[in-house]
PDB file of C-alpha atoms and ligand atoms in Angstrom:
ATOM      1  CA  MET A   1      -8.217 -59.305  20.647  1.00  0.00           C
ATOM      2  CA  ASN A   2      -7.603 -55.551  20.623  1.00  0.00           C
ATOM      3  CA  ARG A   3     -10.560 -53.245  20.754  1.00  0.00           C
ATOM      4  CA  VAL A   4     -10.418 -49.964  18.995  1.00  0.00           C
ATOM      5  CA  VAL A   5     -11.522 -47.139  21.241  1.00  0.00           C
ATOM      6  CA  SER A   6     -12.879 -44.433  19.017  1.00  0.00           C
ATOM      7  CA  GLY A   7     -15.628 -42.865  21.106  1.00  0.00           C
ATOM      8  CA  VAL A   8     -14.483 -39.278  21.320  1.00  0.00           C
ATOM      9  CA  GLY A   9     -13.392 -38.933  17.695  1.00  0.00           C
ATOM     10  CA  MET A  10     -16.571 -40.564  16.411  1.00  0.00           C
ATOM     11  CA  THR A  11     -18.810 -38.385  18.561  1.00  0.00           C
ATOM     12  CA  SER A  12     -17.029 -35.285  17.450  1.00  0.00           C
ATOM     13  CA  GLN A  13     -17.333 -36.328  13.765  1.00  0.00           C
ATOM     14  CA  ARG A  14     -21.031 -36.919  14.196  1.00  0.00           C
ATOM     15  CA  THR A  15     -21.747 -33.751  16.167  1.00  0.00           C
ATOM     16  CA  ARG A  16     -19.792 -31.750  13.584  1.00  0.00           C
ATOM     17  CA  ALA A  17     -21.831 -33.216  10.748  1.00  0.00           C
ATOM     18  CA  ARG A  18     -24.992 -32.369  12.664  1.00  0.00           C
ATOM     19  CA  MET A  19     -23.856 -28.776  13.108  1.00  0.00           C
ATOM     20  CA  ILE A  20     -23.388 -28.455   9.337  1.00  0.00           C
ATOM     21  CA  GLU A  21     -26.874 -29.905   8.762  1.00  0.00           C
ATOM     22  CA  ARG A  22     -28.341 -27.320  11.145  1.00  0.00           C
ATOM     23  CA  LEU A  23     -26.550 -24.477   9.331  1.00  0.00           C
ATOM     24  CA  ARG A  24     -28.037 -25.767   6.068  1.00  0.00           C
ATOM     25  CA  GLU A  25     -31.510 -25.830   7.624  1.00  0.00           C
ATOM     26  CA  GLN A  26     -31.030 -22.243   8.768  1.00  0.00           C
ATOM     27  CA  GLY A  27     -30.427 -21.226   5.167  1.00  0.00           C
ATOM     28  CA  ILE A  28     -26.645 -21.284   4.694  1.00  0.00           C
ATOM     29  CA  ASP A  29     -26.233 -22.618   1.158  1.00  0.00           C
ATOM     30  CA  ASP A  30     -22.690 -21.648   0.146  1.00  0.00           C
ATOM     31  CA  GLU A  31     -21.124 -25.124  -0.017  1.00  0.00           C
ATOM     32  CA  ASP A  32     -17.576 -23.765   0.266  1.00  0.00           C
ATOM     33  CA  VAL A  33     -18.470 -21.962   3.491  1.00  0.00           C
ATOM     34  CA  LEU A  34     -20.104 -25.112   4.891  1.00  0.00           C
ATOM     35  CA  ALA A  35     -17.017 -27.144   3.948  1.00  0.00           C
ATOM     36  CA  ALA A  36     -14.730 -24.551   5.575  1.00  0.00           C
ATOM     37  CA  ILE A  37     -16.716 -24.717   8.817  1.00  0.00           C
ATOM     38  CA  ALA A  38     -16.766 -28.519   8.706  1.00  0.00           C
ATOM     39  CA  ALA A  39     -12.969 -28.523   8.322  1.00  0.00           C
ATOM     40  CA  VAL A  40     -12.206 -26.440  11.441  1.00  0.00           C
ATOM     41  CA  PRO A  41     -12.222 -28.325  14.783  1.00  0.00           C
ATOM     42  CA  ARG A  42     -14.071 -25.751  16.913  1.00  0.00           C
ATOM     43  CA  HIS A  43     -13.408 -27.708  20.129  1.00  0.00           C
ATOM     44  CA  VAL A  44      -9.725 -26.722  19.870  1.00  0.00           C
ATOM     45  CA  PHE A  45     -10.734 -23.054  20.182  1.00  0.00           C
ATOM     46  CA  VAL A  46     -12.958 -23.280  23.271  1.00  0.00           C
ATOM     47  CA  GLU A  47     -11.973 -23.823  26.931  1.00  0.00           C
ATOM     48  CA  GLU A  48     -11.539 -27.506  27.760  1.00  0.00           C
ATOM     49  CA  ALA A  49     -14.497 -27.435  30.166  1.00  0.00           C
ATOM     50  CA  LEU A  50     -16.748 -26.332  27.287  1.00  0.00           C
ATOM     51  CA  ALA A  51     -15.324 -28.645  24.614  1.00  0.00           C
ATOM     52  CA  SER A  52     -18.387 -30.913  24.708  1.00  0.00           C
ATOM     53  CA  ARG A  53     -20.499 -27.893  23.662  1.00  0.00           C
ATOM     54  CA  ALA A  54     -18.171 -26.796  20.860  1.00  0.00           C
ATOM     55  CA  TYR A  55     -20.523 -27.962  18.076  1.00  0.00           C
ATOM     56  CA  GLU A  56     -23.669 -26.395  19.455  1.00  0.00           C
ATOM     57  CA  ASP A  57     -24.680 -23.413  17.404  1.00  0.00           C
ATOM     58  CA  THR A  58     -24.058 -20.912  20.155  1.00  0.00           C
ATOM     59  CA  ALA A  59     -21.552 -18.314  21.290  1.00  0.00           C
ATOM     60  CA  LEU A  60     -19.349 -19.510  24.185  1.00  0.00           C
ATOM     61  CA  PRO A  61     -17.223 -17.571  26.696  1.00  0.00           C
ATOM     62  CA  LEU A  62     -13.557 -17.059  25.860  1.00  0.00           C
ATOM     63  CA  GLY A  63     -12.436 -15.274  29.013  1.00  0.00           C
ATOM     64  CA  PHE A  64     -11.763 -11.511  29.222  1.00  0.00           C
ATOM     65  CA  SER A  65     -15.559 -10.959  28.870  1.00  0.00           C
ATOM     66  CA  GLN A  66     -15.340 -12.037  25.219  1.00  0.00           C
ATOM     67  CA  THR A  67     -17.081 -14.826  23.330  1.00  0.00           C
ATOM     68  CA  ILE A  68     -16.283 -17.177  20.459  1.00  0.00           C
ATOM     69  CA  SER A  69     -18.760 -16.367  17.686  1.00  0.00           C
ATOM     70  CA  GLN A  70     -21.794 -18.502  16.932  1.00  0.00           C
ATOM     71  CA  PRO A  71     -21.141 -20.740  13.894  1.00  0.00           C
ATOM     72  CA  TYR A  72     -24.326 -19.538  12.154  1.00  0.00           C
ATOM     73  CA  VAL A  73     -23.195 -15.923  12.378  1.00  0.00           C
ATOM     74  CA  VAL A  74     -19.667 -16.783  11.150  1.00  0.00           C
ATOM     75  CA  ALA A  75     -21.217 -18.631   8.203  1.00  0.00           C
ATOM     76  CA  ARG A  76     -23.731 -15.877   7.463  1.00  0.00           C
ATOM     77  CA  MET A  77     -21.108 -13.120   7.462  1.00  0.00           C
ATOM     78  CA  ILE A  78     -18.652 -14.983   5.242  1.00  0.00           C
ATOM     79  CA  GLU A  79     -21.454 -16.048   2.882  1.00  0.00           C
ATOM     80  CA  ALA A  80     -22.546 -12.417   2.527  1.00  0.00           C
ATOM     81  CA  LEU A  81     -18.995 -11.333   1.642  1.00  0.00           C
ATOM     82  CA  ARG A  82     -18.859 -14.028  -1.064  1.00  0.00           C
ATOM     83  CA  SER A  83     -22.301 -13.316  -2.528  1.00  0.00           C
ATOM     84  CA  GLY A  84     -22.409 -13.134  -6.300  1.00  0.00           C
ATOM     85  CA  GLY A  85     -19.656 -15.750  -6.505  1.00  0.00           C
ATOM     86  CA  ARG A  86     -16.916 -13.309  -5.523  1.00  0.00           C
ATOM     87  CA  PRO A  87     -13.834 -14.769  -3.799  1.00  0.00           C
ATOM     88  CA  LEU A  88     -12.779 -13.332  -0.417  1.00  0.00           C
ATOM     89  CA  GLY A  89      -9.403 -12.211  -1.782  1.00  0.00           C
ATOM     90  CA  LYS A  90      -7.230 -10.389   0.729  1.00  0.00           C
ATOM     91  CA  THR A  91      -9.190 -10.421   3.994  1.00  0.00           C
ATOM     92  CA  LEU A  92      -8.926  -8.473   7.229  1.00  0.00           C
ATOM     93  CA  GLU A  93     -10.652  -9.684  10.387  1.00  0.00           C
ATOM     94  CA  ILE A  94     -11.121  -7.255  13.276  1.00  0.00           C
ATOM     95  CA  GLY A  95     -11.462  -9.017  16.639  1.00  0.00           C
ATOM     96  CA  ALA A  96      -9.643 -12.341  16.216  1.00  0.00           C
ATOM     97  CA  GLY A  97     -10.486 -13.503  19.757  1.00  0.00           C
ATOM     98  CA  CYS A  98      -9.239 -17.087  20.027  1.00  0.00           C
ATOM     99  CA  GLY A  99      -8.770 -17.359  16.256  1.00  0.00           C
ATOM    100  CA  TYR A 100     -11.789 -19.506  15.294  1.00  0.00           C
ATOM    101  CA  GLN A 101     -13.220 -17.343  12.550  1.00  0.00           C
ATOM    102  CA  ALA A 102      -9.710 -16.597  11.230  1.00  0.00           C
ATOM    103  CA  ALA A 103      -9.235 -20.367  10.842  1.00  0.00           C
ATOM    104  CA  VAL A 104     -12.491 -20.625   8.863  1.00  0.00           C
ATOM    105  CA  LEU A 105     -11.466 -17.680   6.652  1.00  0.00           C
ATOM    106  CA  ALA A 106      -8.067 -19.313   6.016  1.00  0.00           C
ATOM    107  CA  GLN A 107      -9.893 -22.324   4.518  1.00  0.00           C
ATOM    108  CA  LEU A 108     -11.330 -20.001   1.880  1.00  0.00           C
ATOM    109  CA  THR A 109      -8.484 -17.633   1.008  1.00  0.00           C
ATOM    110  CA  ASP A 110      -4.675 -17.519   1.166  1.00  0.00           C
ATOM    111  CA  GLU A 111      -4.419 -14.019   2.582  1.00  0.00           C
ATOM    112  CA  VAL A 112      -5.911 -13.523   6.039  1.00  0.00           C
ATOM    113  CA  TYR A 113      -4.885 -10.726   8.377  1.00  0.00           C
ATOM    114  CA  ALA A 114      -6.472 -10.692  11.839  1.00  0.00           C
ATOM    115  CA  VAL A 115      -6.240  -7.987  14.480  1.00  0.00           C
ATOM    116  CA  GLU A 116      -7.017  -8.332  18.212  1.00  0.00           C
ATOM    117  CA  ARG A 117      -6.773  -5.675  20.960  1.00  0.00           C
ATOM    118  CA  ILE A 118      -6.406  -8.014  23.999  1.00  0.00           C
ATOM    119  CA  ALA A 119      -2.840  -9.383  24.065  1.00  0.00           C
ATOM    120  CA  PRO A 120      -3.524 -12.633  25.986  1.00  0.00           C
ATOM    121  CA  LEU A 121      -6.359 -13.498  23.563  1.00  0.00           C
ATOM    122  CA  LEU A 122      -4.051 -12.905  20.621  1.00  0.00           C
ATOM    123  CA  ALA A 123      -1.531 -15.255  22.255  1.00  0.00           C
ATOM    124  CA  LYS A 124      -4.304 -17.876  22.544  1.00  0.00           C
ATOM    125  CA  ALA A 125      -5.233 -17.408  18.900  1.00  0.00           C
ATOM    126  CA  LYS A 126      -1.608 -17.993  17.940  1.00  0.00           C
ATOM    127  CA  LEU A 127      -1.447 -21.238  19.938  1.00  0.00           C
ATOM    128  CA  ASN A 128      -4.802 -22.481  18.637  1.00  0.00           C
ATOM    129  CA  LEU A 129      -3.935 -21.796  15.002  1.00  0.00           C
ATOM    130  CA  ARG A 130      -0.586 -23.497  15.472  1.00  0.00           C
ATOM    131  CA  ALA A 131      -2.334 -26.492  17.083  1.00  0.00           C
ATOM    132  CA  ILE A 132      -4.437 -27.028  13.946  1.00  0.00           C
ATOM    133  CA  LYS A 133      -1.393 -26.296  11.711  1.00  0.00           C
ATOM    134  CA  GLN A 134      -2.976 -23.185  10.243  1.00  0.00           C
ATOM    135  CA  LEU A 135       0.041 -20.962   9.670  1.00  0.00           C
ATOM    136  CA  ARG A 136      -1.472 -18.739   7.007  1.00  0.00           C
ATOM    137  CA  VAL A 137      -3.171 -16.208   9.284  1.00  0.00           C
ATOM    138  CA  ARG A 138      -1.142 -13.083  10.014  1.00  0.00           C
ATOM    139  CA  LEU A 139      -2.043 -11.912  13.521  1.00  0.00           C
ATOM    140  CA  LYS A 140      -1.449  -8.432  14.880  1.00  0.00           C
ATOM    141  CA  HIS A 141      -1.975  -6.873  18.332  1.00  0.00           C
ATOM    142  CA  ALA A 142      -3.647  -3.562  17.504  1.00  0.00           C
ATOM    143  CA  ASP A 143      -6.785  -1.436  17.715  1.00  0.00           C
ATOM    144  CA  GLY A 144      -8.785  -2.674  14.769  1.00  0.00           C
ATOM    145  CA  ARG A 145     -10.842   0.523  14.544  1.00  0.00           C
ATOM    146  CA  LEU A 146      -7.826   1.845  12.687  1.00  0.00           C
ATOM    147  CA  GLY A 147      -7.729  -1.154  10.357  1.00  0.00           C
ATOM    148  CA  LEU A 148      -4.310  -2.373   9.245  1.00  0.00           C
ATOM    149  CA  PRO A 149      -2.903   0.410   7.040  1.00  0.00           C
ATOM    150  CA  GLU A 150       0.387  -1.400   6.343  1.00  0.00           C
ATOM    151  CA  ALA A 151      -1.426  -4.256   4.582  1.00  0.00           C
ATOM    152  CA  ALA A 152      -4.317  -2.278   2.978  1.00  0.00           C
ATOM    153  CA  PRO A 153      -6.236  -2.269   0.709  1.00  0.00           C
ATOM    154  CA  PHE A 154      -8.403  -5.319   1.434  1.00  0.00           C
ATOM    155  CA  ASP A 155     -10.926  -7.058  -0.800  1.00  0.00           C
ATOM    156  CA  THR A 156     -12.977  -8.026   2.241  1.00  0.00           C
ATOM    157  CA  ILE A 157     -13.163  -6.906   5.878  1.00  0.00           C
ATOM    158  CA  ILE A 158     -15.090  -8.766   8.592  1.00  0.00           C
ATOM    159  CA  VAL A 159     -15.636  -7.170  11.994  1.00  0.00           C
ATOM    160  CA  ALA A 160     -16.419  -9.416  14.995  1.00  0.00           C
ATOM    161  CA  ALA A 161     -17.440  -6.664  17.457  1.00  0.00           C
ATOM    162  CA  ALA A 162     -20.239  -4.113  17.236  1.00  0.00           C
ATOM    163  CA  ALA A 163     -19.648  -0.430  16.468  1.00  0.00           C
ATOM    164  CA  SER A 164     -22.230   2.347  16.817  1.00  0.00           C
ATOM    165  CA  ARG A 165     -21.230   3.621  13.395  1.00  0.00           C
ATOM    166  CA  VAL A 166     -19.010   2.425  10.532  1.00  0.00           C
ATOM    167  CA  PRO A 167     -15.318   3.124  11.333  1.00  0.00           C
ATOM    168  CA  GLN A 168     -14.144   5.355   8.494  1.00  0.00           C
ATOM    169  CA  ALA A 169     -10.554   4.025   8.554  1.00  0.00           C
ATOM    170  CA  LEU A 170     -11.964   0.637   7.573  1.00  0.00           C
ATOM    171  CA  VAL A 171     -13.990   2.044   4.675  1.00  0.00           C
ATOM    172  CA  GLN A 172     -10.844   3.778   3.418  1.00  0.00           C
ATOM    173  CA  GLN A 173      -8.951   0.484   3.443  1.00  0.00           C
ATOM    174  CA  LEU A 174     -11.450  -1.276   1.157  1.00  0.00           C
ATOM    175  CA  ALA A 175     -10.171  -1.975  -2.365  1.00  0.00           C
ATOM    176  CA  PRO A 176     -12.386  -0.884  -5.287  1.00  0.00           C
ATOM    177  CA  GLY A 177     -15.172  -3.474  -5.399  1.00  0.00           C
ATOM    178  CA  GLY A 178     -14.300  -4.426  -1.815  1.00  0.00           C
ATOM    179  CA  ARG A 179     -16.901  -5.475   0.762  1.00  0.00           C
ATOM    180  CA  MET A 180     -17.067  -5.160   4.526  1.00  0.00           C
ATOM    181  CA  ILE A 181     -19.476  -6.814   6.934  1.00  0.00           C
ATOM    182  CA  LEU A 182     -19.940  -5.558  10.478  1.00  0.00           C
ATOM    183  CA  PRO A 183     -22.447  -5.512  13.310  1.00  0.00           C
ATOM    184  CA  LEU A 184     -23.813  -1.994  13.831  1.00  0.00           C
ATOM    185  CA  GLY A 185     -25.743  -0.553  16.762  1.00  0.00           C
ATOM    186  CA  VAL A 186     -25.635  -0.552  20.539  1.00  0.00           C
ATOM    187  CA  ALA A 187     -28.830  -1.864  22.212  1.00  0.00           C
ATOM    188  CA  THR A 188     -30.138  -3.441  19.034  1.00  0.00           C
ATOM    189  CA  GLN A 189     -27.661  -4.497  16.407  1.00  0.00           C
ATOM    190  CA  TYR A 190     -27.860  -5.683  12.834  1.00  0.00           C
ATOM    191  CA  LEU A 191     -25.334  -6.889  10.274  1.00  0.00           C
ATOM    192  CA  ALA A 192     -24.432  -4.286   7.669  1.00  0.00           C
ATOM    193  CA  LEU A 193     -22.814  -5.152   4.354  1.00  0.00           C
ATOM    194  CA  ILE A 194     -20.893  -2.207   2.901  1.00  0.00           C
ATOM    195  CA  GLU A 195     -19.780  -2.338  -0.716  1.00  0.00           C
ATOM    196  CA  ASN A 196     -17.206   0.024  -2.154  1.00  0.00           C
ATOM    197  CA  GLN A 197     -18.557   0.770  -5.624  1.00  0.00           C
ATOM    198  CA  GLY A 198     -15.914   3.372  -6.428  1.00  0.00           C
ATOM    199  CA  GLU A 199     -17.827   6.651  -6.394  1.00  0.00           C
ATOM    200  CA  ALA A 200     -20.054   5.543  -3.504  1.00  0.00           C
ATOM    201  CA  CYS A 201     -20.355   2.985  -0.708  1.00  0.00           C
ATOM    202  CA  VAL A 202     -23.638   1.114  -0.577  1.00  0.00           C
ATOM    203  CA  GLU A 203     -24.971  -0.300   2.698  1.00  0.00           C
ATOM    204  CA  THR A 204     -27.330  -3.271   2.918  1.00  0.00           C
ATOM    205  CA  ARG A 205     -28.956  -4.319   6.200  1.00  0.00           C
ATOM    206  CA  LEU A 206     -28.982  -8.037   6.986  1.00  0.00           C
ATOM    207  CA  ASP A 207     -29.855 -10.058  10.125  1.00  0.00           C
ATOM    208  CA  ALA A 208     -30.368  -8.812  13.677  1.00  0.00           C
ATOM    209  CA  VAL A 209     -27.408  -9.924  15.803  1.00  0.00           C
ATOM    210  CA  ARG A 210     -25.730  -9.592  19.218  1.00  0.00           C
ATOM    211  CA  PHE A 211     -22.011  -8.918  19.468  1.00  0.00           C
ATOM    212  CA  VAL A 212     -19.616  -7.650  22.136  1.00  0.00           C
ATOM    213  CA  PRO A 213     -18.710  -3.972  21.609  1.00  0.00           C
ATOM    214  CA  LEU A 214     -15.860  -2.748  19.418  1.00  0.00           C
ATOM    215  CA  LEU A 215     -13.629  -0.954  21.921  1.00  0.00           C
ATOM    216  CA  THR A 216     -10.875   1.625  21.577  1.00  0.00           C
ATOM    217  CA  GLY A 217      -7.175   1.116  22.262  1.00  0.00           C
ATOM    218  CA  VAL A 218      -5.281  -2.068  23.208  1.00  0.00           C
ATOM    219  CA  GLU A 219      -4.761  -3.940  26.479  1.00  0.00           C
TER     220      GLU A 219
HETATM  221  N1  SAH B   1     -13.591 -13.706  15.870  1.00  0.00           N
HETATM  222  C1  SAH B   1     -13.788 -14.328  17.165  1.00  0.00           C
HETATM  223  C2  SAH B   1     -14.809 -13.567  17.984  1.00  0.00           C
HETATM  224  C3  SAH B   1     -14.173 -12.845  19.096  1.00  0.00           C
HETATM  225  S1  SAH B   1     -15.281 -11.784  20.016  1.00  0.00           S
HETATM  226  C4  SAH B   1     -14.206 -15.775  16.947  1.00  0.00           C
HETATM  227  O1  SAH B   1     -13.920 -16.332  15.926  1.00  0.00           O
HETATM  228  O2  SAH B   1     -14.807 -16.362  17.810  1.00  0.00           O
HETATM  229  C5  SAH B   1     -14.783 -10.201  19.435  1.00  0.00           C
HETATM  230  C6  SAH B   1     -13.345  -9.834  19.676  1.00  0.00           C
HETATM  231  O3  SAH B   1     -13.180  -8.472  19.237  1.00  0.00           O
HETATM  232  C7  SAH B   1     -12.890  -9.843  21.128  1.00  0.00           C
HETATM  233  O4  SAH B   1     -11.804 -10.735  21.263  1.00  0.00           O
HETATM  234  C8  SAH B   1     -12.475  -8.399  21.404  1.00  0.00           C
HETATM  235  O5  SAH B   1     -11.357  -8.285  22.264  1.00  0.00           O
HETATM  236  C9  SAH B   1     -12.161  -7.904  20.014  1.00  0.00           C
HETATM  237  N2  SAH B   1     -12.184  -6.445  19.826  1.00  0.00           N
HETATM  238  C10 SAH B   1     -13.072  -5.534  20.315  1.00  0.00           C
HETATM  239  N3  SAH B   1     -12.741  -4.291  19.926  1.00  0.00           N
HETATM  240  C11 SAH B   1     -11.608  -4.413  19.158  1.00  0.00           C
HETATM  241  C12 SAH B   1     -10.762  -3.485  18.489  1.00  0.00           C
HETATM  242  N4  SAH B   1     -10.993  -2.163  18.494  1.00  0.00           N
HETATM  243  N5  SAH B   1      -9.703  -3.963  17.808  1.00  0.00           N
HETATM  244  C13 SAH B   1      -9.424  -5.303  17.792  1.00  0.00           C
HETATM  245  N6  SAH B   1     -10.174  -6.226  18.420  1.00  0.00           N
HETATM  246  C14 SAH B   1     -11.254  -5.797  19.096  1.00  0.00           C
END
């Protein structure tokens, strides 16, 4: 009689479900965001040696002194951009890293642009997104502090590295009614939600966070 060996797949299904439960317990209640996170196999995006930790709610090293974002923070940022039932629309991500958050965003909107300044990381993101058959994300090797003028304006912008102040080029690339979320600060950081209300931009402070710094130029 043949025995079906399903250990790894089963474990990963179960640990993924547990991760979603934990996000719920931490207060994430946007069901579409939870479903998007559940749909993306995070283990594909982390180094093989760390794959068994892929569904822990923690940041993990990516190489090049960078980290793959913590699932709670990914969820929190995307949930904030969608608050009030607004769709993400055309989205720009700054700091694609290995492409994990871009993959989550692509579950929620058709138009995702993602910029990364470290060329080998961008190459990894490309491979990872191809591996999960996510071909919707448009990746670009560039300094994201300048945004992506050729594709602007954006309905939403999400920044995955911390700036000491809001990069003005990004504010200028927000569509009317557009929203941006970014970590601000150096020693202590918090998430800021910036809303373009036409005549003014309104900033709301959210959670305390810890991100790698937003750097200048490409490498
Ligand atoms: N979004 C990733 C997180 C990557 S960590 C995820 O889903 O896990 C933050 C990334 O921002 C790093 O890869 C870093 O190289 C990149 N970064 C920092 N400054 C940048 C800049 N000015 N332009 C583009 N990317 C930048």
